[in-house]
Coordinates of C-alpha atoms in Angstrom, one line a residue:
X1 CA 0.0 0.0 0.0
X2 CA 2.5 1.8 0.9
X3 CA 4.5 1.7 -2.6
X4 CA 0.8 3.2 -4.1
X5 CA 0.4 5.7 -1.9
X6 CA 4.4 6.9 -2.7
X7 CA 3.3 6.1 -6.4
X8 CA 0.4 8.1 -6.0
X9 CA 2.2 11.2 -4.9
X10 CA 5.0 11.0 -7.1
X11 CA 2.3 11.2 -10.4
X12 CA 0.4 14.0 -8.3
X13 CA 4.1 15.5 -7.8
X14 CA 5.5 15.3 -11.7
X15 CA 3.2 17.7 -13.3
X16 CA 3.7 19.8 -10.8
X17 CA 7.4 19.1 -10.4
X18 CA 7.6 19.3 -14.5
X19 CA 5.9 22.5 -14.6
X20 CA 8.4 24.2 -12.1
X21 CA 10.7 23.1 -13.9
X22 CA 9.8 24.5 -17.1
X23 CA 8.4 27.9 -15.8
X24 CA 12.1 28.3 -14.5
X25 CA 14.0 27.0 -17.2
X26 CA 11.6 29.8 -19.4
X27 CA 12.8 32.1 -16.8
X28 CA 16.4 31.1 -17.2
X29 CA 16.0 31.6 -21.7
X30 CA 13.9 34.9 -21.1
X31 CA 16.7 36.1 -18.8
X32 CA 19.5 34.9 -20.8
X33 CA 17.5 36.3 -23.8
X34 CA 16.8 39.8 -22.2
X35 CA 20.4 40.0 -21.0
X36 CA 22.0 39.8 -24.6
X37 CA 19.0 41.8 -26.1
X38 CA 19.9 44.8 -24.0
X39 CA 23.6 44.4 -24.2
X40 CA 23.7 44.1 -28.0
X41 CA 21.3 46.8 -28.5
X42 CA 23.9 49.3 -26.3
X43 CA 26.5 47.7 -28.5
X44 CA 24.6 48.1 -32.1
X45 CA 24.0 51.8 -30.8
X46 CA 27.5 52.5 -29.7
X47 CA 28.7 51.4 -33.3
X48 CA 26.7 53.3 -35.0
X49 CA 27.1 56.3 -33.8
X50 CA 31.1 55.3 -33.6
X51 CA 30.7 54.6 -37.5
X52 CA 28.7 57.6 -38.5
X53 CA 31.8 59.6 -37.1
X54 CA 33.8 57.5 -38.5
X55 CA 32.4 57.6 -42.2
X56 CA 32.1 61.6 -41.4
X57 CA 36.2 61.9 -40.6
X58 CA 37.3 59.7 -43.3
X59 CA 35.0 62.2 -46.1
X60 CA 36.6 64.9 -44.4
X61 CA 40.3 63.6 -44.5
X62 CA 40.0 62.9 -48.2
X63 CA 38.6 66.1 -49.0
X64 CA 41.0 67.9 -47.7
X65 CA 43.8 66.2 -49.4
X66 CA 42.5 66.7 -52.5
X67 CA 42.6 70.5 -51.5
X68 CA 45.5 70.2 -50.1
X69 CA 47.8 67.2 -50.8
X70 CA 49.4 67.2 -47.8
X71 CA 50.9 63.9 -47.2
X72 CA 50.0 64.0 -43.7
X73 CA 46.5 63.8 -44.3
X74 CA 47.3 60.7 -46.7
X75 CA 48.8 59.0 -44.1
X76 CA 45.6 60.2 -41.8
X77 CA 43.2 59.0 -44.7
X78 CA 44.7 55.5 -44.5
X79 CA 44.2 55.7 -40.5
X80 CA 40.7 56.3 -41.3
X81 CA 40.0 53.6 -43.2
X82 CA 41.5 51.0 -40.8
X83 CA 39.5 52.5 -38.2
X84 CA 36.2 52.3 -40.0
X85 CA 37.2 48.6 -41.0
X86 CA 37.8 48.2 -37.2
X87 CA 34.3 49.0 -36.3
X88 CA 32.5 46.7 -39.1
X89 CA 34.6 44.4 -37.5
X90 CA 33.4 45.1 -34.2
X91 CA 30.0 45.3 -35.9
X92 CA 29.9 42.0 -37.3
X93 CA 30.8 40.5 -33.7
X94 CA 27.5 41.7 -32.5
X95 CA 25.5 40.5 -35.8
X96 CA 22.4 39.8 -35.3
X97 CA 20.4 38.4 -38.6
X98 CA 20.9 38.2 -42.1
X99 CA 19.5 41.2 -43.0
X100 CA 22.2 42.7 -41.1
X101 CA 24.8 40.7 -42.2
X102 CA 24.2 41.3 -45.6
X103 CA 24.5 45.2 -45.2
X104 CA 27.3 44.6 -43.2
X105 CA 29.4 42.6 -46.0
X106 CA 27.9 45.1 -48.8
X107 CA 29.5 48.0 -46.6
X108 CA 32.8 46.1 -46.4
X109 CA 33.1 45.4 -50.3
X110 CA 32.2 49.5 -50.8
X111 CA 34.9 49.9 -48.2
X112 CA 37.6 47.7 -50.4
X113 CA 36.6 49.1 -53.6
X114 CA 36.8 52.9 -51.8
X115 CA 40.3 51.8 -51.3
X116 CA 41.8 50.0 -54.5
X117 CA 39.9 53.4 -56.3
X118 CA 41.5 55.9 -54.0
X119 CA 45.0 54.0 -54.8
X120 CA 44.5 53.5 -58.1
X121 CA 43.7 57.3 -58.7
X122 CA 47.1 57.9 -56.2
X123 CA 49.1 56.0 -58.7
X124 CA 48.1 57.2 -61.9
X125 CA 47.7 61.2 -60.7
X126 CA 44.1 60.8 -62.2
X127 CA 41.7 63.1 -60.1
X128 CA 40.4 61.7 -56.7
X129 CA 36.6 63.0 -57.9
X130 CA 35.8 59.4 -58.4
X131 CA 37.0 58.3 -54.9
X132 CA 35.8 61.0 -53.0
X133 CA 31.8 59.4 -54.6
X134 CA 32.5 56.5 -52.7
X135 CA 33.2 57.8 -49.9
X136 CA 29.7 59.7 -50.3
X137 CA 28.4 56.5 -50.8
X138 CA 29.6 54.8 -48.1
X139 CA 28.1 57.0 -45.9
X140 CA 24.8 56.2 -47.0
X141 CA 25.5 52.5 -47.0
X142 CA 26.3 53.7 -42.9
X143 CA 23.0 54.9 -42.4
X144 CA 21.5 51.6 -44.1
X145 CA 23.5 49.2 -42.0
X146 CA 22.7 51.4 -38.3
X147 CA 18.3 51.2 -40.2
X148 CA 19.3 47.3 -40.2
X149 CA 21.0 47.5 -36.9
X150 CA 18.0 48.9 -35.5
X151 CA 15.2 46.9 -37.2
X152 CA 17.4 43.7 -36.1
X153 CA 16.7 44.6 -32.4
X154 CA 13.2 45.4 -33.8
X155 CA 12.8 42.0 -34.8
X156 CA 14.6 39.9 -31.8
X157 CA 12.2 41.9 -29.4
X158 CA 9.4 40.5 -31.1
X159 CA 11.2 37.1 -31.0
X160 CA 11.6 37.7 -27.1
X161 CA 7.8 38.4 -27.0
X162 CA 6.7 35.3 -28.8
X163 CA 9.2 33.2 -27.2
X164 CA 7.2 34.7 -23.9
X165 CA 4.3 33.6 -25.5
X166 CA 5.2 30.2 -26.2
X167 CA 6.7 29.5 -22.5
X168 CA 2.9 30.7 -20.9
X169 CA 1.4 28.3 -23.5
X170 CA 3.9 25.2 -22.2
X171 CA 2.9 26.3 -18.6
X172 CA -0.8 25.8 -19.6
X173 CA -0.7 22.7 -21.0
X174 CA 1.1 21.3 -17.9
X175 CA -1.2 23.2 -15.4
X176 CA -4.2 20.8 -17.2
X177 CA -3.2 17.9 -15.4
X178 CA -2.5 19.5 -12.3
X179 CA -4.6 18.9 -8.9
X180 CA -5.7 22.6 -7.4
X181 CA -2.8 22.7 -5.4
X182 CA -0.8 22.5 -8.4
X183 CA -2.9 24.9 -10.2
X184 CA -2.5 27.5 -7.9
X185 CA 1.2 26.6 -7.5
X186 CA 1.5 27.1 -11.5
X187 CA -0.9 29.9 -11.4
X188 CA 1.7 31.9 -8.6
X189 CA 4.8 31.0 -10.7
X190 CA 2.9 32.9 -13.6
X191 CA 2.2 35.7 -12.0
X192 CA 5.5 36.1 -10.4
X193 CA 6.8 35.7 -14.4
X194 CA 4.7 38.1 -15.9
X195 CA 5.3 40.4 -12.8
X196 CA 9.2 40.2 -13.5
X197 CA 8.9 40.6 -17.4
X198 CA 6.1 43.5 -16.9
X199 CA 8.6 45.2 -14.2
X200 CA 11.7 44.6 -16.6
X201 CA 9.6 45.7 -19.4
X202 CA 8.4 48.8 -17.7
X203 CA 12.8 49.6 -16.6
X204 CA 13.6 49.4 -20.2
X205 CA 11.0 51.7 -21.8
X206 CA 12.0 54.5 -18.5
X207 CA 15.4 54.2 -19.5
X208 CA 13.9 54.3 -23.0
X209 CA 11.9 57.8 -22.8
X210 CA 15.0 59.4 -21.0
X211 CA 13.3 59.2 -17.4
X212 CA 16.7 59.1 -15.8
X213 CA 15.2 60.5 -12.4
X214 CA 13.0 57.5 -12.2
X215 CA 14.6 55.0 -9.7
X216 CA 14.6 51.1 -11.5
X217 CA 13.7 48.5 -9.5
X218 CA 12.9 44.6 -10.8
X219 CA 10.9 42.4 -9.0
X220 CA 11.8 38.8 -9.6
X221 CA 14.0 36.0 -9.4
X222 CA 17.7 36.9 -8.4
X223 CA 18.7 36.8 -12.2
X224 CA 15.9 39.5 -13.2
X225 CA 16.6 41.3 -10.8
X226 CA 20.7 41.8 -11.4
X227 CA 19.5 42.9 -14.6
X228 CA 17.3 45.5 -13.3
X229 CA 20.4 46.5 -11.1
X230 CA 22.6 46.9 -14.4
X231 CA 19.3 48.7 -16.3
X232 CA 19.3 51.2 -13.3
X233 CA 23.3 51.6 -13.0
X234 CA 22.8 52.1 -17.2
X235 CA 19.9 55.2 -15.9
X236 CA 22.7 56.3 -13.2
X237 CA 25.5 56.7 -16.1
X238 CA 23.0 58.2 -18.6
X239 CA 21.9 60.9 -16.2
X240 CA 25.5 61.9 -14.9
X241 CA 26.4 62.0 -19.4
X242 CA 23.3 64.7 -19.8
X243 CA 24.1 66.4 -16.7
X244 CA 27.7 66.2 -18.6
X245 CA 27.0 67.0 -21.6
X246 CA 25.0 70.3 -20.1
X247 CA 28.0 71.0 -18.3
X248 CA 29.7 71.0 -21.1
X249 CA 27.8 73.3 -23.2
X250 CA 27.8 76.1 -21.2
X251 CA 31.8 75.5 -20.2
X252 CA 32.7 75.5 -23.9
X253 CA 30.3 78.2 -24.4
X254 CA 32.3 80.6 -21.8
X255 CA 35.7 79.3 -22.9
X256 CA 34.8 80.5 -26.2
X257 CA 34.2 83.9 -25.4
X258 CA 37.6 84.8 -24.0
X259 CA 39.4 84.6 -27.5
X260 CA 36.3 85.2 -29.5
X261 CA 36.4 88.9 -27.7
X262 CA 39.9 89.1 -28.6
X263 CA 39.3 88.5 -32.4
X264 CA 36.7 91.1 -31.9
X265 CA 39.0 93.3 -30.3
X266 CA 42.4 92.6 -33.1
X267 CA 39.5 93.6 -36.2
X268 CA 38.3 96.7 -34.3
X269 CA 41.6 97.6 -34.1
X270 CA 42.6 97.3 -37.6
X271 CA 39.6 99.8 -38.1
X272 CA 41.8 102.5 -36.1
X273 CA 44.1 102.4 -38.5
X274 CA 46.2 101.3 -35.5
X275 CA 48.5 99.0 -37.7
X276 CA 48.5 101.3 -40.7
X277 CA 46.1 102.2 -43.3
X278 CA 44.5 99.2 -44.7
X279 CA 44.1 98.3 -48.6
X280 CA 40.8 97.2 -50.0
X281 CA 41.9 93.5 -49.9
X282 CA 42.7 94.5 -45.8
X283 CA 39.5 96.0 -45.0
X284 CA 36.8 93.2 -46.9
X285 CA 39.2 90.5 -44.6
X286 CA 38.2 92.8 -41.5
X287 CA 34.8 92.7 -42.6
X288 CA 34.5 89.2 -43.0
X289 CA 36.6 88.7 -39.1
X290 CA 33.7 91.3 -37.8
X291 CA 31.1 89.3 -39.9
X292 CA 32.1 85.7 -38.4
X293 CA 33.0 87.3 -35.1
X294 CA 29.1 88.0 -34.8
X295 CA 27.8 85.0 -36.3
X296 CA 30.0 83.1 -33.8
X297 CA 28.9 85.1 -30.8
X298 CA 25.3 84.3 -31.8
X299 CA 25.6 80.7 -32.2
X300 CA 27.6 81.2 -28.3
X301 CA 24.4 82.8 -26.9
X302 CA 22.3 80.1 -28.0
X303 CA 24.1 77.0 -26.9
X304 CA 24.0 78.9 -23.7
X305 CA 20.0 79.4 -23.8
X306 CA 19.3 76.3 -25.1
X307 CA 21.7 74.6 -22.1
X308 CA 19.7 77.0 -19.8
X309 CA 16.3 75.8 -21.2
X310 CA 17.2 71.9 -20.6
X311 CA 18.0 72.8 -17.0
X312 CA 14.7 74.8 -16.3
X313 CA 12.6 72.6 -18.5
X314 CA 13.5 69.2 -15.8
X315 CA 11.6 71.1 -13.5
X316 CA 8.5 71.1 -15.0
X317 CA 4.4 69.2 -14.0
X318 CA 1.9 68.0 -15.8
X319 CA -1.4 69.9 -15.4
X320 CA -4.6 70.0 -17.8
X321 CA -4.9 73.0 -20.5
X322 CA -8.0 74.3 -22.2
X323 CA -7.0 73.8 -25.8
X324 CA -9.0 77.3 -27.4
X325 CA -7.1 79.1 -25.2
X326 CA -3.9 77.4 -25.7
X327 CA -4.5 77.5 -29.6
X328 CA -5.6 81.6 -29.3
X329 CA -2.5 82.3 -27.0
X330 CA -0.3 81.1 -29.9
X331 CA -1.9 83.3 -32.5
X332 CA -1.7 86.3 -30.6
X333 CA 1.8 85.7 -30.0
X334 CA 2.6 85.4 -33.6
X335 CA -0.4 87.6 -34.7
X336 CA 2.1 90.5 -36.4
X337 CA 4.8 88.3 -37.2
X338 CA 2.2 86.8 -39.4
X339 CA 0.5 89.7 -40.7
X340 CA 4.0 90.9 -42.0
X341 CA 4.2 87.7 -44.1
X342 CA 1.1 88.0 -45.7
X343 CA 0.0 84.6 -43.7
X344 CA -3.7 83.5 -42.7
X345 CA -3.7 81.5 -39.3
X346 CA -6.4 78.3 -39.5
X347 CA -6.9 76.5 -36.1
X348 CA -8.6 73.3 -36.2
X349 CA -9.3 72.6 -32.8
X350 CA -11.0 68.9 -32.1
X351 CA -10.1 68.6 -28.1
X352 CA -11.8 70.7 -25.2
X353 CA -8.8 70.2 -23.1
X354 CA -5.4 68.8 -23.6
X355 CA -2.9 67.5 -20.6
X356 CA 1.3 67.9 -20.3
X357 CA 3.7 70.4 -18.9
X358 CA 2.3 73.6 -19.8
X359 CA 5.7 75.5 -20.5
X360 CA 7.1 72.4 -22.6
X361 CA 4.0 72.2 -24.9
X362 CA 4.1 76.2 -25.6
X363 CA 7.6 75.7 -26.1
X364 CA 7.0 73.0 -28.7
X365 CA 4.1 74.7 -30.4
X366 CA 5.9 78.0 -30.6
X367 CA 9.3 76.5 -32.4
X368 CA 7.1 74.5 -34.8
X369 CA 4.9 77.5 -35.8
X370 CA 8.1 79.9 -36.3
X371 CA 9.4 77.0 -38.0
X372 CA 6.8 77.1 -40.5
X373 CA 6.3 81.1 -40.8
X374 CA 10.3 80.7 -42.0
X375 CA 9.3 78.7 -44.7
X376 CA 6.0 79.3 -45.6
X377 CA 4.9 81.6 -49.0
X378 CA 3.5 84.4 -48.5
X379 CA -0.1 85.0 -49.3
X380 CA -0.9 81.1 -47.9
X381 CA -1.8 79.5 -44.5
X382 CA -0.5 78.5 -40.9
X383 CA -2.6 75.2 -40.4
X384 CA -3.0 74.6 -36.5
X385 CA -3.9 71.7 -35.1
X386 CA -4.9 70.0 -31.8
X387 CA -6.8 66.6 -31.4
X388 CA -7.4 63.4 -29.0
X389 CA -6.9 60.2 -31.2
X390 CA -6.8 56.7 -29.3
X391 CA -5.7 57.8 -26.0
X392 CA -2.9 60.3 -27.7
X393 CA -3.1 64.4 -28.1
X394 CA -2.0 65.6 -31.5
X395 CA 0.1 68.6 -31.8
X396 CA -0.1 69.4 -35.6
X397 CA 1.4 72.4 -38.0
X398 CA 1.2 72.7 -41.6
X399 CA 3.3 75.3 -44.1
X400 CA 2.7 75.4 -47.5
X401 CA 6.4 75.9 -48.5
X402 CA 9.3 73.4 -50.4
X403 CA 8.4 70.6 -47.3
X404 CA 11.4 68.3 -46.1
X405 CA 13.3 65.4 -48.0
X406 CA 13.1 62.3 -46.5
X407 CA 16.8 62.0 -45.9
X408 CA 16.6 65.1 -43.7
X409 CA 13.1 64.1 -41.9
X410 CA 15.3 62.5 -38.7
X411 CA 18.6 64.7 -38.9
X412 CA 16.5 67.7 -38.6
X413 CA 15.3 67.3 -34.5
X414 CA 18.9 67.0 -33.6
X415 CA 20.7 69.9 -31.6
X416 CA 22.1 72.2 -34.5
X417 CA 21.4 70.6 -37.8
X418 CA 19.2 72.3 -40.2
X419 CA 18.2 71.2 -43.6
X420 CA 19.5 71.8 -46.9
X421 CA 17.3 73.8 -48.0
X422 CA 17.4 76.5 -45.2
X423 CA 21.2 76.9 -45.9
X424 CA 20.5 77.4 -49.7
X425 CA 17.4 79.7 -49.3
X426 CA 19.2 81.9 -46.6
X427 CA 16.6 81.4 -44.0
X428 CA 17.8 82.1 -40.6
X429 CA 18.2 80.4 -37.8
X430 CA 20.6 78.3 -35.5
X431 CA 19.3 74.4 -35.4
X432 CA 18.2 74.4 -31.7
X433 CA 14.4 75.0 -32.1
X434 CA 13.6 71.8 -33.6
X435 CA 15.6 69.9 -31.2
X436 CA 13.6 71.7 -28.5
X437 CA 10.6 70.0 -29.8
X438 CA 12.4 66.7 -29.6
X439 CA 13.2 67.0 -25.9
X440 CA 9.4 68.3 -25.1
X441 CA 8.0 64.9 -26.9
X442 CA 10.2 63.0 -25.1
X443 CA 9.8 64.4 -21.6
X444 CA 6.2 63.4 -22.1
X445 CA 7.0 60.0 -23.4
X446 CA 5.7 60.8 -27.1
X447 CA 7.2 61.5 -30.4
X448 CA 7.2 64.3 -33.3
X449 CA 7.8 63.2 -36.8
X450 CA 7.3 65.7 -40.1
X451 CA 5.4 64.2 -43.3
X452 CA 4.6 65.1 -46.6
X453 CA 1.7 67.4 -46.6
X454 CA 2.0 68.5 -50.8
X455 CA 2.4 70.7 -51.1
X456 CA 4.5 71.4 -47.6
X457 CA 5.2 69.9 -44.6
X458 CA 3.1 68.9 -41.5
X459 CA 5.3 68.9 -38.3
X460 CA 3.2 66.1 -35.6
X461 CA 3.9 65.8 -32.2
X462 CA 2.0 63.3 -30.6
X463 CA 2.2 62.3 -26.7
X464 CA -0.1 59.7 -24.3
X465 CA -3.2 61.3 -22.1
X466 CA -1.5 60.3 -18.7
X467 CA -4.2 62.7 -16.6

């Protein structure tokens, strides 16, 4: 009897027995699966920025020797290269798919035939013009292989979520044959899962939206919980780098002014007639000195203002906003700037009220509306926008002008980058205000994006209802 009875609990025992043991070795892959995710997304990230730069310097490099032909900068070009090959070497140590892999070995074979031109062109005193177009075109085979980089991590996310999938499914199947002790015993271990992935989950998309005041903390077994140590020492580092990098800004910004006042001084000087009476040629140089001097002091006022504005902007809360008002507040404040244009102003207002940091979202609104006066015709409209779609306010504004390529529709929200266009047309203005617009969508855990509106552009920033 005895032998039954130890029969009978051993077959009550190995469902239960067999399901622990597969919830945890599910844990273990999820873990194991999570920890590389994260570590070669950092990595993929790292390298591309690292082979952007790279790709930047070596176009740099070789232009200047053709301008130049300083044999130094041949010797530097060379550098270059080996460096770039470096990182696609480093690159192809984190691959990830074939996708990848593919633009990875495409980028390698422009690389060789960047160099066999470059040295074929040195060694027959042909011109380098050739060379210099594959250099161009390597850095748009750069920007394809980061997109794969990217869409790689994309794609093993969603393998991590099915693979989540399929362990809950496994779990089921065994909690079918279990007695109700078992069930609940099964049922806890899910909960404790999904609490662990939902925590780790939740860690990654704060670190994510650049809520680096947000302490990280992972419920879980012992290894999910290491990770959320590392995820929360990764949110430590990242705020000490912005606090750095703000640092940074305003100490390069004040260094600069010592020897930028000095310049100013040496060409105000020359005006005197302090070091004789200058020729023509003499007095357009001083013009030009004056002429940069200014520019440059400009561009020095703004980095400070715009470091200023990321330090007062942290500070900032939520509240709800009546969106007429909001929307009539704007148009008076560009009322006359608009009038001088020739521009009509056309609100289409689909919300009664509208919630997020009340200083942030006039911020944002203002820079995409003087955005669009800059490049709008005159005699056309300033479309306004402001709606709540699936849980989301809308943020919209619409020129009528030359709108935006699509290889400048992400470059142009970073600090001091400003399209094509704008440089060719003469429109003024420093880089900063659409990068503004970028840090307000991000402190409310949204997004802005510019699309085609044709004719013109339509600038959208979109961020969750969290009232």
């Amino acid at each position: 009897m005895s032998s039954w009875i130890l029969l009978g609990y051993l077959a009550v025992s190995f469902p239960l027995l067999l399901g622990i043991g597969l919830g945890q070795w599910s844990l273990i892959e999820l873990t194991r699966h999570s920890k590389a995710l994260v570590q070669d997304g950092s990595q993929v990230t790292q390298l591309g920025n690292r082979l952007r730069d790279d790709v930047t310097n070596l176009e740099r490099t070789a232009r200047q020797y053709v301008a130049l032909g300083d044999n130094e900068l041949l010797v530097l070009f060379y550098q270059r290269i080996a460096r770039l090959d470096e990182t696609l070497s480093l690159m192809r140590d984190h691959g990830l798919d074939r996708d990848f892999g593919f633009s990875l070995v495409t980028m390698r074979g422009q690389l060789a035939e960047l160099v066999r031109q470059w040295n074929k062109g040195l060694q027959s005193g042909n011109e380098l013009s050739q060379a210099i177009q594959g250099v161009r075109q390597l850095g748009e085979q750069a920007e394809k292989l980061v997109k794969a980089g990217h869409a790689s991590i994309k794609r093993e996310t969603g393998n991590l979520q099915r693979a989540a999938a399929t362990a809950r499914q496994r779990m089921l199947i065994c909690a079918l044959g279990l007695v109700p002790v078992a069930l609940l015993a099964i049922w806890l271990l899910m909960r404790r899962l999904r609490r662990a992935l939902a925590s780790l989950r939740q860690a990654i998309s704060v670190i994510g939206h650049g809520h680096q005041d947000r302490p990280i903390r992972v419920e879980g077994p012992r290894e999910l919980v290491e990770v959320g140590e590392r995820l929360d020492w990764l949110r430590r580092r990242l705020a000490e780098l912005e606090g750095e990098k703000d640092r940074f800004l305003r100490h390069v910004s004040h260094e600069l002014k010592t020897p930028l006042a000095s310049l100013r001084e040496a060409a105000d000087l020359m005006g005197h007639d302090s070091v004789g009476i200058l020729n023509p040629q003499q007095v357009e140089l001083r013009s030009i000195l004056l002429e940069s001097a200014d520019e440059l002091h400009e561009q020095i006022a703004h980095l400070l203002a715009y470091a200023a504005w990321r330090r007062e902007q942290k500070r900032q809360r939520a509240t709800d906003l009546t969106a007429a008002e909001f929307a009539d507040d704007l148009h008076g404040r560009f009322e006359l700037q608009m009038q001088r244009h020739g521009l009509q102003w056309q609100p289409d207002i689909r919300c009664e009220l509208i919630h997020g940091q009340p200083a942030r979202l006039q911020e944002a609104a203002e820079n995409l509306i003087s955005n669009a006066i800059k490049h709008a015709p005159r005699d056309s409209a300033i479309e306004f926008g402001l709606c709540c779609v699936d849980g989301h306010f809308e943020l919209s504004v619409r020129d009528h002008g030359a709108g935006v390529p699509d290889n400048e529709k992400d470059i142009i929200f970073e600090p001091f980058q400003r399209g094509h266009q704008t440089h060719e047309q003469g429109i003024p203005g420093t880089g900063v205000g659409l990068s503004i617009v970028s840090e307000c969508a991000l402190a409310h855990s949204g997004e802005v994006f510019v699309e085609d509106a044709q004719p013109g552009s339509r600038f959208v920033f979109r961020w969750p209802d969290q009232s």
